[in-house]
Amino acid sequence: MSYFLRRIGYFLLTLWAAVTLNFLIPRLQPGDPAEMMVKRLSGKDAEIDPAKIEAMRAMLGEPEGNLLQQYLGYLASLLRGDFGLSYIYYPAPVTEVIGRALPWTLVLVGVTLALSFVLGTVLGAFAAWRRNSMFDSVVTIGSTFIGTLQSFWIALLLLFAFGYVMGWFPTAGGYEASTPGWNGAFLLDALHHSVLPAVVLMLLGPVGWILGMRNTMIMNLREDYIRLARAKGVPDRDIALKYAARNALLPSITGLAMALGGILGGQILIETTFDYPGLGRLMQQAAAGKDYPLLQALLLLTIIGTLVANLVADMLYGVLDPRARKAS
């Protein structure tokens, strides 16, 4: 029981630190969002009236008072679920802006992550079981090579080849002519737009799972309990699946939890390259436009998602492996 209580205590302490940093970091950035919006509306070379900037601050509802008062007001707003109004998408509330982008990222990144984890785990386990074989060499060398490539480079290459040259897939956006909704035309249109981003994620996603699973399983195959199982005449299939692969899968739980939490942060480079309407592109826009309320909400969403996923992983780890409880 003490293991689980400590994990919950670490979670709460880390959550408080993350919320505090999430409040401070945007305010340490240079620039004034109200001034930027006035310049954007007035034109690049137009003379800026200070009264317009003050009026814009009042309209945006920028926090007043010293830093401590702003921090206390920020905590109170979080408890109410009020993240304020977006500066870029004014007067839309931040929750509404995030709500429009969240499904796109959950579907694209969530589905590709699940497929990458399953594919990478299976390939890594089979490569470890057939280590030093041709299959192991191809999978290991191929994964290492693909892992050195940058996601935005692959995205630009696919975009140029299949979007601009061949014209098989759209070059930007999440949908085009169809009306958003649960209808066949929109779903096919959205699927058509998501093919290239999904291919990039599926090329790079399994790499870490393959190498991690392979290395961990090879170490497990050298353990004494594997030798004992072979000496007792346990079939090779049971040794591979029930002993080596099962124990090698445990460290991947933490990695999967971090990846699941990271879904809420989106894929900034890929979504920006394809102009995909997900949380990653939204975060890039919020950072570039000094949209503090939107940026804070996105960062907090990502942090909480990662912390909750890690807490669940720690709990599962303690249940599946009693040694973890004793070690802590």
Short mmCIF file of C-alpha atoms in Angstrom, two decimals:
data_model
loop_
_atom_site.label_atom_id
_atom_site.label_comp_id
_atom_site.label_asym_id
_atom_site.label_seq_id
_atom_site.Cartn_x
_atom_site.Cartn_y
_atom_site.Cartn_z
CA MET A 1 0.00 0.00 0.00
CA SER A 2 2.89 2.39 0.77
CA TYR A 3 4.13 1.97 -2.82
CA PHE A 4 0.84 3.22 -4.25
CA LEU A 5 0.53 6.08 -1.72
CA ARG A 6 4.03 7.29 -2.57
CA ARG A 7 3.23 7.23 -6.26
CA ILE A 8 0.08 9.30 -5.68
CA GLY A 9 2.08 11.75 -3.55
CA TYR A 10 4.72 12.13 -6.28
CA PHE A 11 1.93 12.67 -8.79
CA LEU A 12 0.32 15.48 -6.79
CA LEU A 13 3.66 17.19 -6.12
CA THR A 14 4.68 16.98 -9.78
CA LEU A 15 1.27 18.23 -10.87
CA TRP A 16 1.57 21.32 -8.63
CA ALA A 17 5.08 22.05 -9.97
CA ALA A 18 3.89 21.60 -13.55
CA VAL A 19 0.92 23.93 -13.04
CA THR A 20 3.21 26.57 -11.51
CA LEU A 21 5.75 26.34 -14.33
CA ASN A 22 2.93 26.43 -16.85
CA PHE A 23 1.86 29.74 -15.32
CA LEU A 24 5.35 31.26 -15.23
CA ILE A 25 6.93 30.23 -18.55
CA PRO A 26 4.59 32.09 -20.94
CA ARG A 27 4.95 35.25 -18.83
CA LEU A 28 8.73 35.11 -19.10
CA GLN A 29 8.59 35.23 -22.89
CA PRO A 30 9.30 38.58 -24.54
CA GLY A 31 6.60 40.44 -26.44
CA ASP A 32 3.15 41.84 -25.77
CA PRO A 33 0.22 39.89 -27.28
CA ALA A 34 -2.02 42.96 -27.24
CA GLU A 35 0.56 44.97 -29.18
CA MET A 36 1.02 42.12 -31.64
CA MET A 37 -2.71 41.94 -32.32
CA VAL A 38 -2.96 45.70 -32.85
CA LYS A 39 -0.05 45.55 -35.32
CA ARG A 40 -1.68 42.65 -37.10
CA LEU A 41 -4.97 44.52 -37.45
CA SER A 42 -3.46 47.92 -38.27
CA GLY A 43 -0.86 46.75 -40.77
CA LYS A 44 2.86 46.20 -40.63
CA ASP A 45 3.95 49.79 -41.22
CA ALA A 46 1.07 51.59 -39.50
CA GLU A 47 1.69 53.83 -36.53
CA ILE A 48 0.58 52.21 -33.28
CA ASP A 49 -1.62 54.23 -30.92
CA PRO A 50 -0.94 53.33 -27.24
CA ALA A 51 -4.65 53.82 -26.52
CA LYS A 52 -5.45 51.03 -28.97
CA ILE A 53 -3.06 48.71 -27.17
CA GLU A 54 -4.69 49.46 -23.80
CA ALA A 55 -8.13 48.92 -25.34
CA MET A 56 -6.94 45.59 -26.76
CA ARG A 57 -5.65 44.54 -23.35
CA ALA A 58 -9.02 45.33 -21.81
CA MET A 59 -10.83 43.44 -24.58
CA LEU A 60 -8.61 40.38 -24.22
CA GLY A 61 -9.11 40.39 -20.47
CA GLU A 62 -5.43 40.26 -19.61
CA PRO A 63 -4.78 39.53 -15.92
CA GLU A 64 -4.15 42.47 -13.63
CA GLY A 65 -2.24 42.84 -10.39
CA ASN A 66 1.15 41.52 -9.32
CA LEU A 67 2.46 38.06 -10.16
CA LEU A 68 1.14 36.46 -6.96
CA GLN A 69 -2.38 37.81 -7.53
CA GLN A 70 -2.28 36.58 -11.11
CA TYR A 71 -1.12 33.14 -9.89
CA LEU A 72 -3.94 32.84 -7.36
CA GLY A 73 -6.44 33.95 -9.97
CA TYR A 74 -4.98 31.41 -12.38
CA LEU A 75 -5.44 28.57 -9.88
CA ALA A 76 -9.03 29.65 -9.19
CA SER A 77 -9.77 29.71 -12.92
CA LEU A 78 -8.32 26.21 -13.32
CA LEU A 79 -10.58 24.85 -10.60
CA ARG A 80 -13.57 26.34 -12.47
CA GLY A 81 -12.36 24.95 -15.79
CA ASP A 82 -12.09 28.48 -17.16
CA PHE A 83 -9.05 28.99 -19.40
CA GLY A 84 -10.17 32.35 -20.74
CA LEU A 85 -10.53 33.57 -24.31
CA SER A 86 -8.13 32.81 -27.11
CA TYR A 87 -6.22 35.81 -28.42
CA ILE A 88 -5.84 34.38 -31.92
CA TYR A 89 -9.40 33.05 -32.26
CA TYR A 90 -11.03 35.84 -30.26
CA PRO A 91 -13.76 35.81 -28.99
CA ALA A 92 -13.84 31.99 -28.91
CA PRO A 93 -13.13 30.40 -25.50
CA VAL A 94 -9.97 28.36 -25.22
CA THR A 95 -11.92 25.20 -24.40
CA GLU A 96 -13.94 25.57 -27.60
CA VAL A 97 -10.80 26.02 -29.72
CA ILE A 98 -9.14 22.96 -28.17
CA GLY A 99 -12.35 20.96 -28.48
CA ARG A 100 -12.37 21.50 -32.25
CA ALA A 101 -8.77 20.30 -32.66
CA LEU A 102 -8.71 17.48 -30.10
CA PRO A 103 -10.58 14.80 -32.12
CA TRP A 104 -8.22 15.20 -35.08
CA THR A 105 -5.14 14.53 -32.98
CA LEU A 106 -6.75 11.72 -30.97
CA VAL A 107 -7.72 9.82 -34.10
CA LEU A 108 -4.53 10.39 -36.10
CA VAL A 109 -1.92 10.05 -33.35
CA GLY A 110 -3.89 7.60 -31.21
CA VAL A 111 -4.51 5.06 -33.97
CA THR A 112 -0.96 5.25 -35.34
CA LEU A 113 0.50 4.95 -31.82
CA ALA A 114 -1.52 1.82 -31.08
CA LEU A 115 -0.53 0.24 -34.39
CA SER A 116 3.12 1.26 -33.92
CA PHE A 117 3.25 -0.24 -30.44
CA VAL A 118 1.76 -3.58 -31.52
CA LEU A 119 3.86 -3.80 -34.69
CA GLY A 120 7.09 -2.71 -32.98
CA THR A 121 6.61 -5.06 -30.04
CA VAL A 122 5.90 -8.08 -32.24
CA LEU A 123 8.80 -7.37 -34.61
CA GLY A 124 11.20 -6.69 -31.73
CA ALA A 125 10.23 -9.89 -29.90
CA PHE A 126 10.56 -12.03 -33.04
CA ALA A 127 13.91 -10.39 -33.90
CA ALA A 128 15.20 -11.17 -30.39
CA TRP A 129 14.02 -14.78 -30.59
CA ARG A 130 15.68 -15.13 -34.02
CA ARG A 131 18.70 -13.05 -33.08
CA ASN A 132 21.68 -13.08 -35.48
CA SER A 133 19.40 -14.28 -38.26
CA MET A 134 18.73 -12.50 -41.55
CA PHE A 135 15.38 -11.27 -40.21
CA ASP A 136 17.05 -9.83 -37.10
CA SER A 137 19.68 -8.04 -39.17
CA VAL A 138 17.17 -6.53 -41.57
CA VAL A 139 14.82 -5.37 -38.80
CA THR A 140 17.59 -3.97 -36.58
CA ILE A 141 19.58 -2.20 -39.29
CA GLY A 142 16.42 -0.96 -41.03
CA SER A 143 14.97 0.41 -37.79
CA THR A 144 18.24 2.11 -36.87
CA PHE A 145 18.47 3.74 -40.29
CA ILE A 146 14.86 4.95 -40.28
CA GLY A 147 15.29 6.23 -36.74
CA THR A 148 18.04 8.60 -37.89
CA LEU A 149 15.70 10.33 -40.34
CA GLN A 150 13.86 13.49 -39.33
CA SER A 151 10.07 13.43 -39.36
CA PHE A 152 9.70 16.76 -41.14
CA TRP A 153 12.12 15.61 -43.88
CA ILE A 154 10.06 12.47 -44.54
CA ALA A 155 6.88 14.56 -44.43
CA LEU A 156 8.21 17.05 -46.98
CA LEU A 157 9.41 14.23 -49.24
CA LEU A 158 6.03 12.46 -49.19
CA LEU A 159 4.20 15.75 -49.60
CA PHE A 160 6.23 16.65 -52.67
CA ALA A 161 6.07 13.21 -54.28
CA PHE A 162 2.48 12.14 -53.60
CA GLY A 163 0.88 15.53 -53.10
CA TYR A 164 2.38 17.91 -55.64
CA VAL A 165 3.95 15.64 -58.30
CA MET A 166 1.50 12.74 -58.47
CA GLY A 167 -1.47 14.52 -56.93
CA TRP A 168 -2.75 11.40 -55.20
CA PHE A 169 -3.33 13.03 -51.82
CA PRO A 170 -4.26 16.53 -50.57
CA THR A 171 -1.38 18.80 -49.62
CA ALA A 172 -2.97 20.54 -46.63
CA GLY A 173 -5.89 20.50 -44.21
CA GLY A 174 -8.00 17.82 -42.61
CA TYR A 175 -10.95 17.97 -44.99
CA GLU A 176 -11.98 19.96 -48.02
CA ALA A 177 -15.42 20.19 -49.58
CA SER A 178 -17.47 17.92 -47.34
CA THR A 179 -19.46 19.16 -44.34
CA PRO A 180 -18.05 18.00 -40.97
CA GLY A 181 -20.23 15.33 -39.41
CA TRP A 182 -20.75 11.62 -39.03
CA ASN A 183 -21.45 10.95 -42.68
CA GLY A 184 -19.68 8.85 -45.29
CA ALA A 185 -18.53 11.72 -47.47
CA PHE A 186 -16.83 13.58 -44.62
CA LEU A 187 -15.20 10.47 -43.14
CA LEU A 188 -13.75 9.47 -46.51
CA ASP A 189 -12.55 13.01 -47.09
CA ALA A 190 -10.91 13.14 -43.65
CA LEU A 191 -9.34 9.72 -44.19
CA HIS A 192 -7.94 10.86 -47.54
CA HIS A 193 -6.33 13.90 -45.91
CA SER A 194 -4.84 11.86 -43.05
CA VAL A 195 -3.04 9.24 -45.17
CA LEU A 196 0.27 11.07 -45.60
CA PRO A 197 0.58 12.21 -41.95
CA ALA A 198 -0.29 8.67 -40.82
CA VAL A 199 2.36 7.17 -43.11
CA VAL A 200 5.03 9.41 -41.58
CA LEU A 201 4.00 8.41 -38.06
CA MET A 202 3.87 4.72 -38.98
CA LEU A 203 7.35 4.85 -40.49
CA LEU A 204 8.94 6.36 -37.38
CA GLY A 205 6.61 5.11 -34.63
CA PRO A 206 7.61 1.42 -34.40
CA VAL A 207 11.38 2.10 -34.33
CA GLY A 208 11.69 2.68 -30.59
CA TRP A 209 9.43 -0.23 -29.71
CA ILE A 210 11.36 -2.60 -31.99
CA LEU A 211 14.79 -1.80 -30.59
CA GLY A 212 13.63 -1.57 -26.99
CA MET A 213 11.71 -4.85 -27.07
CA ARG A 214 14.53 -6.66 -28.86
CA ASN A 215 17.25 -5.56 -26.44
CA THR A 216 15.20 -6.24 -23.33
CA MET A 217 14.08 -9.66 -24.51
CA ILE A 218 17.64 -10.68 -25.42
CA MET A 219 18.72 -9.86 -21.86
CA ASN A 220 15.82 -11.90 -20.48
CA LEU A 221 16.73 -14.88 -22.65
CA ARG A 222 20.06 -15.04 -20.82
CA GLU A 223 18.45 -15.28 -17.38
CA ASP A 224 18.55 -18.42 -15.27
CA TYR A 225 14.79 -18.96 -15.34
CA ILE A 226 14.94 -19.33 -19.13
CA ARG A 227 17.65 -22.00 -18.80
CA LEU A 228 15.56 -23.75 -16.17
CA ALA A 229 12.50 -23.68 -18.43
CA ARG A 230 14.49 -25.22 -21.28
CA ALA A 231 15.92 -27.86 -18.95
CA LYS A 232 12.40 -28.79 -17.86
CA GLY A 233 11.40 -29.27 -21.50
CA VAL A 234 9.10 -26.25 -21.83
CA PRO A 235 8.21 -25.75 -25.54
CA ASP A 236 10.09 -22.98 -27.31
CA ARG A 237 6.85 -21.16 -28.11
CA ASP A 238 5.92 -20.97 -24.42
CA ILE A 239 9.43 -19.82 -23.48
CA ALA A 240 9.27 -17.04 -26.07
CA LEU A 241 5.76 -15.82 -25.30
CA LYS A 242 5.03 -16.65 -21.67
CA TYR A 243 8.50 -16.11 -20.20
CA ALA A 244 10.84 -13.91 -22.23
CA ALA A 245 8.39 -11.70 -24.14
CA ARG A 246 6.04 -11.25 -21.20
CA ASN A 247 8.78 -10.00 -18.89
CA ALA A 248 10.38 -7.91 -21.64
CA LEU A 249 7.07 -6.17 -22.19
CA LEU A 250 6.98 -4.69 -18.68
CA PRO A 251 9.50 -1.85 -19.30
CA SER A 252 7.53 -0.88 -22.40
CA ILE A 253 4.52 -0.04 -20.24
CA THR A 254 6.19 3.14 -18.99
CA GLY A 255 7.18 4.14 -22.51
CA LEU A 256 3.66 3.52 -23.76
CA ALA A 257 2.24 5.60 -20.91
CA MET A 258 4.49 8.53 -21.79
CA ALA A 259 3.56 8.20 -25.45
CA LEU A 260 -0.15 8.08 -24.62
CA GLY A 261 0.17 11.20 -22.49
CA GLY A 262 2.10 12.89 -25.29
CA ILE A 263 -0.81 12.37 -27.68
CA LEU A 264 -2.48 15.45 -26.19
CA GLY A 265 0.49 17.51 -27.31
CA GLY A 266 0.01 16.43 -30.89
CA GLN A 267 2.76 16.16 -33.48
CA ILE A 268 3.86 19.76 -33.99
CA LEU A 269 6.23 19.28 -36.94
CA ILE A 270 4.05 16.84 -38.83
CA GLU A 271 0.76 18.64 -38.24
CA THR A 272 2.35 21.97 -39.17
CA THR A 273 3.91 20.52 -42.33
CA PHE A 274 0.60 19.09 -43.53
CA ASP A 275 -1.44 21.96 -42.04
CA TYR A 276 -3.42 19.29 -40.20
CA PRO A 277 -6.03 20.78 -37.83
CA GLY A 278 -4.79 19.05 -34.68
CA LEU A 279 -3.40 20.10 -31.32
CA GLY A 280 0.19 20.18 -32.58
CA ARG A 281 -0.51 22.83 -35.18
CA LEU A 282 -2.65 24.69 -32.65
CA MET A 283 0.25 24.77 -30.19
CA GLN A 284 2.57 26.15 -32.88
CA GLN A 285 0.06 28.89 -33.70
CA ALA A 286 -0.41 29.75 -30.02
CA ALA A 287 3.35 30.04 -29.45
CA ALA A 288 3.90 32.15 -32.57
CA GLY A 289 0.94 34.44 -31.80
CA LYS A 290 1.68 34.87 -28.06
CA ASP A 291 -1.73 33.43 -27.28
CA TYR A 292 -1.00 32.87 -23.58
CA PRO A 293 -4.38 31.41 -22.52
CA LEU A 294 -4.40 28.91 -25.40
CA LEU A 295 -0.73 28.03 -24.96
CA GLN A 296 -1.13 27.51 -21.22
CA ALA A 297 -4.18 25.29 -21.69
CA LEU A 298 -2.42 23.15 -24.32
CA LEU A 299 0.71 22.76 -22.22
CA LEU A 300 -1.32 21.94 -19.14
CA LEU A 301 -3.38 19.40 -21.09
CA THR A 302 -0.20 17.70 -22.29
CA ILE A 303 1.38 17.70 -18.84
CA ILE A 304 -1.69 16.32 -17.09
CA GLY A 305 -2.13 13.65 -19.74
CA THR A 306 1.48 12.53 -19.34
CA LEU A 307 1.33 12.57 -15.54
CA VAL A 308 -1.93 10.62 -15.40
CA ALA A 309 -0.66 8.06 -17.91
CA ASN A 310 2.54 7.61 -15.89
CA LEU A 311 0.57 7.24 -12.67
CA VAL A 312 -1.55 4.51 -14.25
CA ALA A 313 1.62 2.83 -15.56
CA ASP A 314 3.20 2.92 -12.10
CA MET A 315 0.09 1.36 -10.58
CA LEU A 316 -0.02 -1.36 -13.22
CA TYR A 317 3.69 -1.97 -12.82
CA GLY A 318 3.24 -2.48 -9.10
CA VAL A 319 0.43 -4.95 -9.71
CA LEU A 320 2.14 -6.91 -12.50
CA ASP A 321 5.61 -7.01 -10.96
CA PRO A 322 5.77 -7.37 -7.16
CA ARG A 323 9.52 -6.68 -7.29
CA ALA A 324 8.76 -3.04 -8.10
CA ARG A 325 6.89 -2.64 -4.79
CA LYS A 326 9.75 -4.20 -2.81
CA ALA A 327 12.42 -2.14 -4.57
CA SER A 328 10.72 1.14 -3.77
#
